[in-house]
Tab-separated table of C-alpha atoms in Angstrom:
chain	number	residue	atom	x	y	z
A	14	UNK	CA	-15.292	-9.668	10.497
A	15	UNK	CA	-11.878	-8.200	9.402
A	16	UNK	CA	-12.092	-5.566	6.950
A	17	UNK	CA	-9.300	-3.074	5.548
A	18	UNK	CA	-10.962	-0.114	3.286
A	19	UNK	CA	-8.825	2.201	0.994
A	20	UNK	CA	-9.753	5.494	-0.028
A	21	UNK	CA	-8.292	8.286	-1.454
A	22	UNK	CA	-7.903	7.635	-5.176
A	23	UNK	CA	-8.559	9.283	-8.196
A	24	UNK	CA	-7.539	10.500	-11.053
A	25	UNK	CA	-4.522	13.430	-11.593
A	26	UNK	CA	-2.031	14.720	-14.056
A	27	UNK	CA	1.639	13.782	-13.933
A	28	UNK	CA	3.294	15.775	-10.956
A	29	UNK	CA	0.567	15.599	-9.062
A	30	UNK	CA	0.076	14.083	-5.418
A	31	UNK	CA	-2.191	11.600	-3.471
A	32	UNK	CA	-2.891	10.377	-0.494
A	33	UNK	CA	-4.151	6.903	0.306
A	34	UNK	CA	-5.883	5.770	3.662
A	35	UNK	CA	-6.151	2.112	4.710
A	36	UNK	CA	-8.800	2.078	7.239
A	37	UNK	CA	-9.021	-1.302	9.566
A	38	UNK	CA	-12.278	-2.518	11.147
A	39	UNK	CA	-12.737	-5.922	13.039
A	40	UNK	CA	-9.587	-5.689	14.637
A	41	UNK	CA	-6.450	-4.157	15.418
A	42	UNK	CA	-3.582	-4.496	13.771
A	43	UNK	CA	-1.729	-2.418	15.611
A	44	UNK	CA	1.534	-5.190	16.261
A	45	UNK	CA	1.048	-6.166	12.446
A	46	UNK	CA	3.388	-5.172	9.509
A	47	UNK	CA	1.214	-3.676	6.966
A	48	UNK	CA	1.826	-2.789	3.765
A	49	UNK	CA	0.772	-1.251	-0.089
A	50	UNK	CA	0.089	-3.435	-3.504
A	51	UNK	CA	-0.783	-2.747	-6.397
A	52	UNK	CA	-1.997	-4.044	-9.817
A	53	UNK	CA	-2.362	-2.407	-13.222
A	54	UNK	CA	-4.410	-3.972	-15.946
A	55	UNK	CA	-2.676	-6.931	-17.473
A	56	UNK	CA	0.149	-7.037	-14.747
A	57	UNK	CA	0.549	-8.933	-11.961
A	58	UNK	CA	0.068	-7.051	-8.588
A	59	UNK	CA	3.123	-5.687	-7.378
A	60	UNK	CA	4.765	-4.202	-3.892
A	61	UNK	CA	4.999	-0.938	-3.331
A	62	UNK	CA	5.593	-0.247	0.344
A	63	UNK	CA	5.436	-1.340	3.378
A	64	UNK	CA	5.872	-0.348	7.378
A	65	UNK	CA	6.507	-2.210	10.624
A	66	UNK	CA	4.393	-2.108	12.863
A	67	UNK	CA	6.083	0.009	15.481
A	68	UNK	CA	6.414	2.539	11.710
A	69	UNK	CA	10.327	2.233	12.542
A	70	UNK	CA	11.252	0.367	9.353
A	71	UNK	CA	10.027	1.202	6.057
A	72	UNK	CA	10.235	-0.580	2.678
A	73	UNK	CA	9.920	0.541	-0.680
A	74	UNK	CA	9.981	-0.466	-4.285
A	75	UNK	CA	12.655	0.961	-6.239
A	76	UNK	CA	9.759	2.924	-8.745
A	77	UNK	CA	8.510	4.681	-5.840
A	78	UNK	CA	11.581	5.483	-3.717
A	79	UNK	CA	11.819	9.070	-3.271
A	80	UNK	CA	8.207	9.845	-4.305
A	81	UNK	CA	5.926	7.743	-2.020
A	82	UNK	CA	5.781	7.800	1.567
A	83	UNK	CA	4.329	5.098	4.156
A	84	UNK	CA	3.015	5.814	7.103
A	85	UNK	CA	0.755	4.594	9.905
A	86	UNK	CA	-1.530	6.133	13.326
A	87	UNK	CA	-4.966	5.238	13.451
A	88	UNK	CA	-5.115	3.564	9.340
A	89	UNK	CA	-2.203	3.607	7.479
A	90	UNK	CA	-1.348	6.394	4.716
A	91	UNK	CA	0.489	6.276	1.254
A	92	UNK	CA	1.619	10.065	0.190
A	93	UNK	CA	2.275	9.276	-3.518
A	94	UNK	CA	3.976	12.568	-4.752
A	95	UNK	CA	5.116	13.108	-8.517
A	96	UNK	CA	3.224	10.837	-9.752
A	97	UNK	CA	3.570	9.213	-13.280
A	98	UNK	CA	1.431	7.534	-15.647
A	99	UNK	CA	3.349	4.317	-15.070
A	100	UNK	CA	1.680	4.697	-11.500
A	101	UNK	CA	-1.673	3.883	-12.307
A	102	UNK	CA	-3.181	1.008	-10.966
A	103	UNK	CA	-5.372	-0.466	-8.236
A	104	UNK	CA	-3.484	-0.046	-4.882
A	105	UNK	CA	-4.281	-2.386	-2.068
A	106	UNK	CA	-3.447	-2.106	1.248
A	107	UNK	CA	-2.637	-5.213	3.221
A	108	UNK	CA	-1.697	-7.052	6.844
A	109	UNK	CA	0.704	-9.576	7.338
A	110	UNK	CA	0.344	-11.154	10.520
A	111	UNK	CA	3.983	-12.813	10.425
A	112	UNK	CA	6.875	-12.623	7.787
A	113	UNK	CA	8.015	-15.491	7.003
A	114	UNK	CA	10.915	-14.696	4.005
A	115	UNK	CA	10.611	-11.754	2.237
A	116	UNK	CA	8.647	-8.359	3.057
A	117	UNK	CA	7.517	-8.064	-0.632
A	118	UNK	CA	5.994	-10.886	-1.261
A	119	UNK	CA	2.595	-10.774	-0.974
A	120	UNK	CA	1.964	-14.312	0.262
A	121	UNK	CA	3.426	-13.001	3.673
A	122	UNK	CA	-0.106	-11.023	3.721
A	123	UNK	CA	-3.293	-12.505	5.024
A	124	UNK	CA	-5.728	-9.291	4.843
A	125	UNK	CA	-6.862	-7.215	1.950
A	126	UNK	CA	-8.494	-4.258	0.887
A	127	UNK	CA	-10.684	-3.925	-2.099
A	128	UNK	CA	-8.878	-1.695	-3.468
A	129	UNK	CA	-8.378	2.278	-5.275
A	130	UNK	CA	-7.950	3.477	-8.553
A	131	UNK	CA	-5.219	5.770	-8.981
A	132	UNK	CA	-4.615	6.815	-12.393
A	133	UNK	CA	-2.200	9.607	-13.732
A	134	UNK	CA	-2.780	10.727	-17.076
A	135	UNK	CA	0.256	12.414	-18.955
C-alpha cells in the first residue's frame, strides 16, 4: 500500500521558518516528480512547489518564490522561511507519476499525503 506522510508543521510567528518532510512508504518514487499543495480553509488547494525527480528542475508559486525551498534525498523537504500569515494552511505533499500539461495542476498527481498544519500567526 502506497503511503506519503508529512510532518513537520506547526504553529510560528511571522518571520519564522519550517521545515516539511514527505516521507514515502510502499514504494519508491524515486523517477517520480513530486511536489507541495496546499489548502487553507475556504480555498481551494493550491500549488506551491514542486521538483523533478532527478531534483534538477524546480517549480514554484509566485507567493513562495524566494522564501520556500524544495528539495528531495530519502523524502522530500519544504524549507518555508519568512513565513506569513497568508501561509497558513494544510500542505500536502504529492507524486505524479507522469505530467501530462501543466506541473501545477494537481490532476497531474496520483498520490497524497494527509496532510500538515502550518499556521503563522501575525
Amino acid at each position: 500500500q502506497v503511503q506519503l506522510v508529512e510532518s513537520g508543521g506547526g504553529l510560528v510567528q511571522a518571520g519564522d521558518s519550517l521545515r516539511l518532510s514527505c516521507a514515502a512508504s510502499g514504494r519508491t518514487f524515486s523517477s517520480y516528480t513530486m511536489g507541495w499543495f496546499r489548502q487553507a480553509p475556504g480555498k481551494e488547494r493550491e500549488f506551491v512547489a514542486a521538483i523533478s525527480w532527478s531534483g534538477g528542475s524546480t517549480y514554484y508559486a509566485d507567493s513562495v518564490k524566494g522564501r520556500f525551498t524544495i528539495s528531495r534525498g530519502n523524502a522530500m523537504y519544504l524549507q518555508m522561511n519568512s513565513l506569513k500569515p497568508e501561509d497558513t494552511a494544510v500542505y500536502y505533499c504529492a507524486v505524479a507519476r507522469r505530467i501530462s500539461g501543466s506541473i501545477y495542476a494537481d490532476g497531474n498527481y496520483d498520490y497524497w499525503g494527509q496532510g500538515t498544519q502550518v499556521t503563522v500567526s501575525s
